[in-house]
Coordinates of N, CA and C and ligand atoms in Angstrom, one line a residue:
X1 N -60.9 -28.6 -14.3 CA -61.2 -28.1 -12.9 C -60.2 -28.7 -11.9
X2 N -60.1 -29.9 -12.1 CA -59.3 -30.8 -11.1 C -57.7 -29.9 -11.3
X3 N -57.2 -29.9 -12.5 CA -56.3 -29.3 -12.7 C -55.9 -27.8 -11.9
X4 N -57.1 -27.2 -12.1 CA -56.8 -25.5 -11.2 C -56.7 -25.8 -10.0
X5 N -57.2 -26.5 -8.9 CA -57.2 -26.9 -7.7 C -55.6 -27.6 -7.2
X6 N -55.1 -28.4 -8.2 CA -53.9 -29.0 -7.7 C -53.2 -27.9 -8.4
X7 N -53.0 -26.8 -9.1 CA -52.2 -25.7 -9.6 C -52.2 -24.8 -8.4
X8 N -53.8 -24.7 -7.6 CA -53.7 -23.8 -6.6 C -53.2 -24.1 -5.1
X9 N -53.3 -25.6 -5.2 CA -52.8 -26.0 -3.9 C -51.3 -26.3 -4.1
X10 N -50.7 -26.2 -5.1 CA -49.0 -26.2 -5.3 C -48.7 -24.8 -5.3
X11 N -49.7 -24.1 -5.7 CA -48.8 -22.4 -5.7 C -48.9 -22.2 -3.8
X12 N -50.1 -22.7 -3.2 CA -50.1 -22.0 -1.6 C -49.0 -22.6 -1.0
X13 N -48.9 -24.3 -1.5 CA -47.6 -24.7 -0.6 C -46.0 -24.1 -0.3
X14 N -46.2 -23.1 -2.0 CA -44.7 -22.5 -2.1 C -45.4 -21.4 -1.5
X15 N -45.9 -20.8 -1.4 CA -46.9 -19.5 -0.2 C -46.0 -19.7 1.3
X16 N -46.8 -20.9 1.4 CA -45.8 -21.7 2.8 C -44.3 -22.0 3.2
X17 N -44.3 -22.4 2.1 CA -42.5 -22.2 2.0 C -42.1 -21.2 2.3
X18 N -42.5 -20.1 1.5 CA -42.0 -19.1 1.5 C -42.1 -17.8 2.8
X19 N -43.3 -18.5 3.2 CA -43.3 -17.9 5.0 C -42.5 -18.1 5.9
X20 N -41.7 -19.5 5.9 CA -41.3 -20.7 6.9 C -39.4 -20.1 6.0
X21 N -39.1 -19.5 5.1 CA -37.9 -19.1 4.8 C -37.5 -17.5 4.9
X22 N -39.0 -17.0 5.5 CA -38.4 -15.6 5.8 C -37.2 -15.0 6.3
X23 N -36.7 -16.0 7.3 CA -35.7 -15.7 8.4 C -34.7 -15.3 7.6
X24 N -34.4 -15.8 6.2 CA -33.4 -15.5 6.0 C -32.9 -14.1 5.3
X25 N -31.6 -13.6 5.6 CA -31.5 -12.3 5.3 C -31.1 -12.1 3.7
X26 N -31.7 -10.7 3.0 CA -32.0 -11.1 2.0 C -30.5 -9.6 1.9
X27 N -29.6 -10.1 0.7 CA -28.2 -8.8 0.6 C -28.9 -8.0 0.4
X28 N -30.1 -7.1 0.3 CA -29.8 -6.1 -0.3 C -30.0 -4.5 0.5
X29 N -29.1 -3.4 -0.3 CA -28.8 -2.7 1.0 C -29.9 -1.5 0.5
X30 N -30.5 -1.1 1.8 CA -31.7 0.1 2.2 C -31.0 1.3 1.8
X31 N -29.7 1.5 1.2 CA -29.4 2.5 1.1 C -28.4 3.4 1.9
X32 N -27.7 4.4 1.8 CA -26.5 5.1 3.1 C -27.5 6.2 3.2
X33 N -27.5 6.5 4.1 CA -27.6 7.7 4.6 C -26.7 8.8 5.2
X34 N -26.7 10.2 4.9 CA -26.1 10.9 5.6 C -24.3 11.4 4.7
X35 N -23.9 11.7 4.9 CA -22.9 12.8 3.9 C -21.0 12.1 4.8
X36 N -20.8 12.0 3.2 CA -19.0 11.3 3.7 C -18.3 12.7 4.4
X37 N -17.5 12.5 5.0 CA -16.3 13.4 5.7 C -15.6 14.1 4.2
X38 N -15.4 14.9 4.3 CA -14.7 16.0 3.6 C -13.2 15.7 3.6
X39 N -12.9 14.8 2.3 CA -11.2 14.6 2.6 C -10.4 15.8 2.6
X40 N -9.4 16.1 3.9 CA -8.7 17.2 3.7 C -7.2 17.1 2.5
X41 N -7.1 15.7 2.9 CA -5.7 15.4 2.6 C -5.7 14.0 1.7
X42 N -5.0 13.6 0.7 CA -4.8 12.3 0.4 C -3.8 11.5 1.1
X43 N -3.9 10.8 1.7 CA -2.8 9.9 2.0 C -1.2 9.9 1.4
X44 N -1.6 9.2 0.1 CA -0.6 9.0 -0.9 C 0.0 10.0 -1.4
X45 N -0.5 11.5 -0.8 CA 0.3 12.6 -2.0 C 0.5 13.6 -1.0
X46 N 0.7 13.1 0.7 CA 0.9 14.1 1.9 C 2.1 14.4 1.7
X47 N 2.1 15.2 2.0 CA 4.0 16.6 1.7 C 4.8 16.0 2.9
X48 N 5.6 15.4 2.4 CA 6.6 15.0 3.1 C 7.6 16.1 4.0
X49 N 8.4 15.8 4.9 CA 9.4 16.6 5.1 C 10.5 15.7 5.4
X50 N 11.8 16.0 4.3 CA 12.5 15.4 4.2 C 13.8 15.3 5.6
X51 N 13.4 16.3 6.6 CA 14.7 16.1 7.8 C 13.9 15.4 8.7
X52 N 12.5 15.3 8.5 CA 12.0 14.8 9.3 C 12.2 12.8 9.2
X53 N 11.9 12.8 7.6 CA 12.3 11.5 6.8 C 13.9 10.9 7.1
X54 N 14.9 11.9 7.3 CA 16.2 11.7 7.8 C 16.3 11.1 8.8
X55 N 15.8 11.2 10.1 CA 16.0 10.9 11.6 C 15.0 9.6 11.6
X56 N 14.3 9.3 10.6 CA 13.1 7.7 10.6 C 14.0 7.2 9.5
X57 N 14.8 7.6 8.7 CA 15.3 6.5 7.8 C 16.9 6.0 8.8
X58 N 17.2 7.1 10.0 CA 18.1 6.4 10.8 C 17.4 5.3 12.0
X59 N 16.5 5.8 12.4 CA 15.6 5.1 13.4 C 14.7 3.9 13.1
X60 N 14.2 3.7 12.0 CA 13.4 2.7 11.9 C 14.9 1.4 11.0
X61 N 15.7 2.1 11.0 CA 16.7 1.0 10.5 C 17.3 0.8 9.3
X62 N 16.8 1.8 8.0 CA 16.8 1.5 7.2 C 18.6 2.1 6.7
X63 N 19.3 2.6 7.6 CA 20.9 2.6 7.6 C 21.4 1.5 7.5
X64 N 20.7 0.4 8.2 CA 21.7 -1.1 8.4 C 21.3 -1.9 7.3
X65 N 21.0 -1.7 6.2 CA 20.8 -2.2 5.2 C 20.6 -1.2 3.9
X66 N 21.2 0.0 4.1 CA 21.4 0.6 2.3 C 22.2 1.6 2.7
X67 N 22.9 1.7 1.6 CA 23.8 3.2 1.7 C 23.1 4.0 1.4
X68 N 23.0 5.4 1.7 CA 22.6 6.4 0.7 C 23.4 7.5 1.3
X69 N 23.7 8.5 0.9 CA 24.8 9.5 0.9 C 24.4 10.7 2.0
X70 N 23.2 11.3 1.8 CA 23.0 12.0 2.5 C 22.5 11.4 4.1
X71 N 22.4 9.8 4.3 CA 22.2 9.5 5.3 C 23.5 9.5 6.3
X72 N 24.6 8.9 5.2 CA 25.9 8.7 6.1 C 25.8 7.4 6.3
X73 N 25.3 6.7 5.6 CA 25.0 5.2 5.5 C 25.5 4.7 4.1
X74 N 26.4 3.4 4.6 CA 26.6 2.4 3.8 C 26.8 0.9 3.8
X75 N 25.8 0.8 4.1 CA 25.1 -0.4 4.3 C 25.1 -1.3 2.7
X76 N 25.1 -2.6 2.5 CA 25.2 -3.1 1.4 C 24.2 -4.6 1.4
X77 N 23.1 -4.6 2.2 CA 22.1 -5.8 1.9 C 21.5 -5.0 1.1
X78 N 20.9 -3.8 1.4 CA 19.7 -3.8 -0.1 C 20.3 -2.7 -1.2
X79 N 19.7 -1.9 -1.8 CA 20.5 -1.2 -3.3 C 20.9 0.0 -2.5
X80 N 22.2 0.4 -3.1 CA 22.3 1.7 -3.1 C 21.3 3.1 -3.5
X81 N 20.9 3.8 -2.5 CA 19.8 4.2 -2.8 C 19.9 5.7 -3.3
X82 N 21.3 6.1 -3.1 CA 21.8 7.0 -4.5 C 21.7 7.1 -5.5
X83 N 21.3 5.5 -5.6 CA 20.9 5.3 -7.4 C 19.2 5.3 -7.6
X84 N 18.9 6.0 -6.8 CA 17.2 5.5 -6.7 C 16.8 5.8 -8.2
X85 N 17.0 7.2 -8.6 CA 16.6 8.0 -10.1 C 16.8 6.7 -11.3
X86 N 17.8 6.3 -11.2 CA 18.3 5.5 -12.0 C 17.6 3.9 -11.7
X87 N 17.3 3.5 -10.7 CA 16.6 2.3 -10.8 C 15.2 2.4 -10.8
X88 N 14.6 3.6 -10.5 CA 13.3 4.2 -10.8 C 13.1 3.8 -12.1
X89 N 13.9 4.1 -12.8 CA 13.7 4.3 -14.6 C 13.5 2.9 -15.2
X90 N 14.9 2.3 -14.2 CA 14.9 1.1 -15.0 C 13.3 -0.3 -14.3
X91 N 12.7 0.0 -13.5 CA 11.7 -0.6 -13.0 C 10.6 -0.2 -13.6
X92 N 10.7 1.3 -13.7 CA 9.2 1.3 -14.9 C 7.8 1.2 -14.1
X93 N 7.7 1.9 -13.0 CA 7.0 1.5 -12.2 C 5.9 2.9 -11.5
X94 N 6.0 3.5 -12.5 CA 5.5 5.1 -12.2 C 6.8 6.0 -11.9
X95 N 5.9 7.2 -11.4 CA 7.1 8.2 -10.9 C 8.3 7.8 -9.7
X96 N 9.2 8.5 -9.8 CA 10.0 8.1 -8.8 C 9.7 8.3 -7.2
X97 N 8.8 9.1 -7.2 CA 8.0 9.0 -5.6 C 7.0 8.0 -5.4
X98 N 5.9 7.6 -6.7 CA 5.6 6.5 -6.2 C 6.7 5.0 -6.4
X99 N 7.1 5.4 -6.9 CA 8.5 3.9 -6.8 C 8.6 3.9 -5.6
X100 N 9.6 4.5 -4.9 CA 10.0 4.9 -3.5 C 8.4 4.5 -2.6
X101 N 7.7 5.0 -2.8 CA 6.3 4.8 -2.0 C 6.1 3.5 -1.6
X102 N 6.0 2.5 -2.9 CA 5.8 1.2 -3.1 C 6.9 0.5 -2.9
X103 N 8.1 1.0 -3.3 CA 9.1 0.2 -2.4 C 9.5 0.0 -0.7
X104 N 9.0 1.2 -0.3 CA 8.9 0.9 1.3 C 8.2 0.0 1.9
X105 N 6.3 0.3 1.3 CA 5.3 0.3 1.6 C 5.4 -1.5 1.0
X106 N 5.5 -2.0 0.2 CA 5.4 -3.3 -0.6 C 6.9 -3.8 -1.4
X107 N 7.5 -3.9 -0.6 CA 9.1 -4.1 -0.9 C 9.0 -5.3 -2.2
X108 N 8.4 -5.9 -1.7 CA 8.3 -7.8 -2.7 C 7.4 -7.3 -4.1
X109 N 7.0 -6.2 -4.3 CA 6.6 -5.9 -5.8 C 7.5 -6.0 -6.6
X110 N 8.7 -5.1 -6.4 CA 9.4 -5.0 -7.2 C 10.8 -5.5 -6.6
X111 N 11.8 -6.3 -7.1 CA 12.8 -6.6 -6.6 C 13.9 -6.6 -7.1
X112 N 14.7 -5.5 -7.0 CA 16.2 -5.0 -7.6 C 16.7 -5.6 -8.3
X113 N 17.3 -6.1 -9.6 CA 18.3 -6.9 -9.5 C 19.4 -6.9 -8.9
X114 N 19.9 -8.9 -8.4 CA 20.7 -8.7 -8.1 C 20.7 -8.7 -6.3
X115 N 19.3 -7.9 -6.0 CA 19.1 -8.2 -4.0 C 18.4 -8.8 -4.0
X116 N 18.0 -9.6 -2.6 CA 17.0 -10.9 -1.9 C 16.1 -9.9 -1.7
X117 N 14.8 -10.3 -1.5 CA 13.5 -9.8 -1.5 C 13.5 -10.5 0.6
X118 N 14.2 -9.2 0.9 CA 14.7 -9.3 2.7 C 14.1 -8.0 3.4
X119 N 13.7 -7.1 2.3 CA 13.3 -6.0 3.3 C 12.4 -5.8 3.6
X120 N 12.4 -5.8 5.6 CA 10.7 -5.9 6.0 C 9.7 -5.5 5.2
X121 N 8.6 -6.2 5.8 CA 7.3 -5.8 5.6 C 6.2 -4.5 6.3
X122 N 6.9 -4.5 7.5 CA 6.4 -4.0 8.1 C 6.4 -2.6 8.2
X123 N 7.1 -1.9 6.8 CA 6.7 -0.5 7.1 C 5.9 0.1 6.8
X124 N 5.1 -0.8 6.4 CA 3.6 -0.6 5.4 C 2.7 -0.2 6.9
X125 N 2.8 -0.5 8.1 CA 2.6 0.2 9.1 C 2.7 1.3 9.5
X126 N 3.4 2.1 8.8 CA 4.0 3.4 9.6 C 3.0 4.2 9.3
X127 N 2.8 5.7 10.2 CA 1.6 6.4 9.3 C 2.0 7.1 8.4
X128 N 1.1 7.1 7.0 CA 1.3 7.6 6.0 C 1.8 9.3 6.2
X129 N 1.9 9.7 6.7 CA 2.6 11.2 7.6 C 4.6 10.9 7.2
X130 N 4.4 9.7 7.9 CA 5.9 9.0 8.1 C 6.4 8.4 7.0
X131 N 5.3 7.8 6.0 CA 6.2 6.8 4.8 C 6.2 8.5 3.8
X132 N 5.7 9.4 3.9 CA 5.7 10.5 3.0 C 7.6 11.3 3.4
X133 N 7.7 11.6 5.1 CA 8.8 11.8 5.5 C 9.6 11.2 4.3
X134 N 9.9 9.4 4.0 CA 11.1 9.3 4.2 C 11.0 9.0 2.1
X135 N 9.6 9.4 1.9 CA 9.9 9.7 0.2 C 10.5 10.8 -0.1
X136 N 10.4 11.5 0.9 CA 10.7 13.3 0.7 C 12.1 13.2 0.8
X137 N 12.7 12.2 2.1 CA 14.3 12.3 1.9 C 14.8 11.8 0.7
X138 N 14.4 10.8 0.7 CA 15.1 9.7 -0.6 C 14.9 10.1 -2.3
X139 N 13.9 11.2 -2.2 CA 13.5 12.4 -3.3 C 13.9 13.3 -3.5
X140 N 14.6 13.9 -2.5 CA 14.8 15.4 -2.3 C 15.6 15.5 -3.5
Ligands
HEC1 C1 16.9 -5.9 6.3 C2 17.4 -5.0 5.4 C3 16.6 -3.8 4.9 C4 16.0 -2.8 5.7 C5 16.0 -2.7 7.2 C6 15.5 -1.9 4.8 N1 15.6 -2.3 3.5 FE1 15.1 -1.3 1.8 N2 15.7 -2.9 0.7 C7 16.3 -4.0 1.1 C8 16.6 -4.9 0.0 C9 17.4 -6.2 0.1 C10 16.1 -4.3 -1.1 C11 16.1 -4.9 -2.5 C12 15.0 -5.8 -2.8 C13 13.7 -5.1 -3.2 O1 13.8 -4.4 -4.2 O2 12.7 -5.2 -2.5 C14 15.5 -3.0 -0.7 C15 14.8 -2.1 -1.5 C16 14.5 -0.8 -1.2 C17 14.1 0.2 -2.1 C18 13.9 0.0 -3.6 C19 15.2 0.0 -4.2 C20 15.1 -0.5 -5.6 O3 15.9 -0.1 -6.4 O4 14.3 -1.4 -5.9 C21 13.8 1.3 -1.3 C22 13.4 2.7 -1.8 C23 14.1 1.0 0.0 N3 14.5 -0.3 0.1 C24 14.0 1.9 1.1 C25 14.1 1.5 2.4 C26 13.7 2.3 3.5 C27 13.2 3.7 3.4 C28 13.9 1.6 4.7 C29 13.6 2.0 6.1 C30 12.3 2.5 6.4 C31 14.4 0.3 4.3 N4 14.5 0.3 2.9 C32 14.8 -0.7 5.1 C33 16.7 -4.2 2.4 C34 16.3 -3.5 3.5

């Protein structure tokens, strides 16, 4: 008997406890409600336009550090980007648009042989509208 009484007065204490720790918030989620947005577009696979990509690969800078032929640029800090098809292959890195993607977007993934891992970071900024432009030039 003695025994059920100190079994019952140790279960109420954790009763007690367990009142005095309500406050705390417990993870777990009630659930979403209500319906996602209807993607029109993917980000990653928006249709570039390549003359448009021409006037942001002069403007955002990317002349003063690479040649590429149809820019009219020969620039020699980062790769010749005439050879994109051909360093595409040798990087091994998906398709050649996402190469180019990931090379703008995350320069320091992959790094040329041969160039300094120098080219900003910051185009990973641009809107994805604009990093599609300048795959479409450098694709075409
Ligand atoms: C300050 C110089 C600099 C600027 C500005 C610059 N880049 Fe680069 N870029 C480099 C260097 C250096 C590399 C080689 C290192 C690497 O692979 O990240 C490179 C690599 C690349 C590559 C991958 C080439 C390869 O074979 O790995 C692409 C594509 C590229 N740049 C496109 C651009 C575009 C587009 C812009 C403008 C939006 C730009 N770069 C601006 C220096 C620059």
């Amino acid at each position: 008997m003695r025994v059920a009484v100190a079994v019952l007065a140790g279960a109420s204490a954790l009763l007690v406890a367990g009142c005095g720790s309500q406050g705390v918030v417990l993870p777990t989620a009630n659930g979403v409600s209500g319906t996602l947005p209807k993607q029109k577009t993917t980000p990653a696979l928006a249709k570039g336009d390549p003359a448009a990509g021409k006037k942001l690969f002069a403007s955002e800078g990317c002349t003063g550090c690479h040649t590429y032929g149809p820019a009219g640029s020969n620039a020699t800090i980062g790769p010749d980007l005439d050879k994109l098809p051909q360093y595409a292959k040798q990087a091994n890195q998906g398709s050649l648009q996402q190469f180019v993607e990931t090379s703008i977007t995350s320069p320091g993934n992959y790094i040329q042989p041969g160039y300094q891992n120098v080219m900003p970071t910051t185009y990973a900024n641009l809107p994805p509208k604009q990093i599609a432009d300048l795959v479409a030039f450098l694709t075409q």
